[in-house]
PDB file of C-alpha atoms in Angstrom:
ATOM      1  CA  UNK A   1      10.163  10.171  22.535  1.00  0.00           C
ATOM      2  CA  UNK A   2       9.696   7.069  20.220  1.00  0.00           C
ATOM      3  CA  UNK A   3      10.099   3.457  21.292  1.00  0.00           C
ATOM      4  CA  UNK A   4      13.359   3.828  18.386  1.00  0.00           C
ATOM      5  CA  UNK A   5      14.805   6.756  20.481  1.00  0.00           C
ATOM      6  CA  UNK A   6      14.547   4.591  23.717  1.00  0.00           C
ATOM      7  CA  UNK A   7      15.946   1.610  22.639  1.00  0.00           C
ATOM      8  CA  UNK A   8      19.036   3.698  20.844  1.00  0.00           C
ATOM      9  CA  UNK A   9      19.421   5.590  23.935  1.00  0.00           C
ATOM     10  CA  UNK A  10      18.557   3.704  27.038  1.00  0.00           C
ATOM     11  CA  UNK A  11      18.563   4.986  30.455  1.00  0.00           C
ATOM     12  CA  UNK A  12      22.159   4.649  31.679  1.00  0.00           C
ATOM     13  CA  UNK A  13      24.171   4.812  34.842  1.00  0.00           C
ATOM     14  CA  UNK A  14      26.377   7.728  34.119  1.00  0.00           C
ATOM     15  CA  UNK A  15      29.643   4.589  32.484  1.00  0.00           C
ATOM     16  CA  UNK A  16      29.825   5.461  29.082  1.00  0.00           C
ATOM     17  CA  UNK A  17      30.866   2.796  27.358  1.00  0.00           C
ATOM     18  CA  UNK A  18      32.437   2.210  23.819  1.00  0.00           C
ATOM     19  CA  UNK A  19      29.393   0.313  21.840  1.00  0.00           C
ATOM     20  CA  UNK A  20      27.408   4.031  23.283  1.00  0.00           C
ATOM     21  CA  UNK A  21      29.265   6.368  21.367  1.00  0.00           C
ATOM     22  CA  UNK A  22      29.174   4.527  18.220  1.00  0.00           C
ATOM     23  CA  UNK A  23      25.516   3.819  18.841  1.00  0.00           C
ATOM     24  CA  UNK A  24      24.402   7.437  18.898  1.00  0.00           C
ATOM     25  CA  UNK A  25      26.650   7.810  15.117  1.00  0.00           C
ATOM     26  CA  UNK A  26      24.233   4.591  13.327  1.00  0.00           C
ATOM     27  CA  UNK A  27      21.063   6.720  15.209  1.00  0.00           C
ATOM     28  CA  UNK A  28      21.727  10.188  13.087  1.00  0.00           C
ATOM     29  CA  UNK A  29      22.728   8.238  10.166  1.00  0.00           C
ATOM     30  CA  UNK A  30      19.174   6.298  10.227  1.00  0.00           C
ATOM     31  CA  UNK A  31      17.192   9.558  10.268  1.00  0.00           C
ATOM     32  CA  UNK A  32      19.119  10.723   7.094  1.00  0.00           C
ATOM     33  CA  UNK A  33      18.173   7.465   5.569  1.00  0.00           C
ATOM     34  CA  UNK A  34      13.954   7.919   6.263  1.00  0.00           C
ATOM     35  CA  UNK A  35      14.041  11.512   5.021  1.00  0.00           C
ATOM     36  CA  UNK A  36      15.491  10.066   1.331  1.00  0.00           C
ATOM     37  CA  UNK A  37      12.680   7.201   1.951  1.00  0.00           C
ATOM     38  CA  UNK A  38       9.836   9.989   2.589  1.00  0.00           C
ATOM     39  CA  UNK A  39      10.686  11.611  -1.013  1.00  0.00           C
ATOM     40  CA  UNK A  40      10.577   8.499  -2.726  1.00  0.00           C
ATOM     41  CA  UNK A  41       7.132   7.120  -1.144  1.00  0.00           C
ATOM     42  CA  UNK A  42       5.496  10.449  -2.095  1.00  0.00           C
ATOM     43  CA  UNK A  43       6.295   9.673  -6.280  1.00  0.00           C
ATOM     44  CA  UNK A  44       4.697   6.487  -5.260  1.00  0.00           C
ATOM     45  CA  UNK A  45       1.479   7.718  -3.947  1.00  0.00           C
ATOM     46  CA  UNK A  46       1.407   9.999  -7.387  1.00  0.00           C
ATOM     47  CA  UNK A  47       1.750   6.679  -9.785  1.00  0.00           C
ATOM     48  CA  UNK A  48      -1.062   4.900  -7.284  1.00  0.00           C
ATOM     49  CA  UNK A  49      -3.315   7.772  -8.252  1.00  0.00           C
ATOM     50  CA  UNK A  50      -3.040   7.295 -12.042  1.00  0.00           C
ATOM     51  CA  UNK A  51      -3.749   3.689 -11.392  1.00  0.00           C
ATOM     52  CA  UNK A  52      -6.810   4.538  -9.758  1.00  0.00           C
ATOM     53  CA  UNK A  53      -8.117   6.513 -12.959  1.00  0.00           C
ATOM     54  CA  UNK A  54      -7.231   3.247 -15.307  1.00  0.00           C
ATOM     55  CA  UNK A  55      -9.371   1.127 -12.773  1.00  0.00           C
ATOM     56  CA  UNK A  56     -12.532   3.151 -13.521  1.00  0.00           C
ATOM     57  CA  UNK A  57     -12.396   2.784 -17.114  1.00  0.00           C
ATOM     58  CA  UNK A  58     -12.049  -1.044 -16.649  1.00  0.00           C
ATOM     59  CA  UNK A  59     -15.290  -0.703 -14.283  1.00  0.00           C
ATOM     60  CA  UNK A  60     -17.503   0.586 -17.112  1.00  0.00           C
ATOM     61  CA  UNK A  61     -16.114  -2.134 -19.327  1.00  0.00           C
ATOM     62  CA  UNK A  62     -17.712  -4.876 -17.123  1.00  0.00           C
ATOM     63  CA  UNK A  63     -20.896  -3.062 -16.923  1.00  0.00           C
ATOM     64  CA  UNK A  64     -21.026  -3.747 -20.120  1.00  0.00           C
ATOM     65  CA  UNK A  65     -20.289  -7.521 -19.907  1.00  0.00           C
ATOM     66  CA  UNK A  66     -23.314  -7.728 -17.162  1.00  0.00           C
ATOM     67  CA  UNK A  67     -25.346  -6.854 -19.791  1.00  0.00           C
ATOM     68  CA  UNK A  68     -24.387  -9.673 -22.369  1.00  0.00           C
ATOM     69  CA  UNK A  69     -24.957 -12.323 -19.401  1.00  0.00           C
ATOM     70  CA  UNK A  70     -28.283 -10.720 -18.385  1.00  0.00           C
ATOM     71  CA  UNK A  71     -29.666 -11.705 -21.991  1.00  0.00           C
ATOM     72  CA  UNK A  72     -27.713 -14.916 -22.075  1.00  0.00           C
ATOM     73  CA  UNK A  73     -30.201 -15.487 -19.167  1.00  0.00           C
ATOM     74  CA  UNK A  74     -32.988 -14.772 -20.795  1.00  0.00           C
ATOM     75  CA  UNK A  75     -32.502 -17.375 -23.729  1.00  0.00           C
ATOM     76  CA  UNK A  76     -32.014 -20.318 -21.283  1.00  0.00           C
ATOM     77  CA  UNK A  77     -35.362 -19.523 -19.680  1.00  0.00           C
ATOM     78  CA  UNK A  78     -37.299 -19.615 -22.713  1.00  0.00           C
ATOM     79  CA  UNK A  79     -35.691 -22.894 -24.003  1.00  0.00           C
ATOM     80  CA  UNK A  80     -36.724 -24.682 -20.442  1.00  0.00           C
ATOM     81  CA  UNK A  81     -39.983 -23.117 -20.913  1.00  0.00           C
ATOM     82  CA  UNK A  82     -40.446 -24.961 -24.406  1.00  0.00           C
ATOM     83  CA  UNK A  83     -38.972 -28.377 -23.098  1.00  0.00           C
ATOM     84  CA  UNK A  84     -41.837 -28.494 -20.383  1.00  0.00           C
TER      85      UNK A  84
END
């Protein structure tokens, strides 16, 4: 039992009341509502993947940037070595 199913059906004292009944209705129509939400977050998970793929592309691009600063590097060093 979940802390959802205790709170929409607490212990009671054998008085129904009014607000009960119509409780227990809004409880079944909730779990009707998470089984459409379950189907949708699992097309969501599929578009996440393909998003991973494009990340890795973009990856080897700035490997490739690294480079350009690595030699960019390289110059400054030999124009402070000249100014000394």
């Amino acid at each position: 039992m979940t802390l959802h199913d205790r709170l929409a059906f607490p212990i009671s004292t054998g008085i129904k009341k009014e607000g009960e009944e119509e409780g227990e209705e809004g409880v079944e129509e909730g779990e009707e509502g998470v089984e459409e939400g379950e189907e949708e977050g699992e097309d969501g998970v599929e578009e996440g993947e393909e998003g991973e793929e494009e990340g890795e592309e973009g990856v080897e691009e700035g490997e490739d940037g690294v480079e350009e600063e690595e030699d960019g590097v390289e110059g400054r060093e030999d124009e402070g070595v000249e100014n000394e």
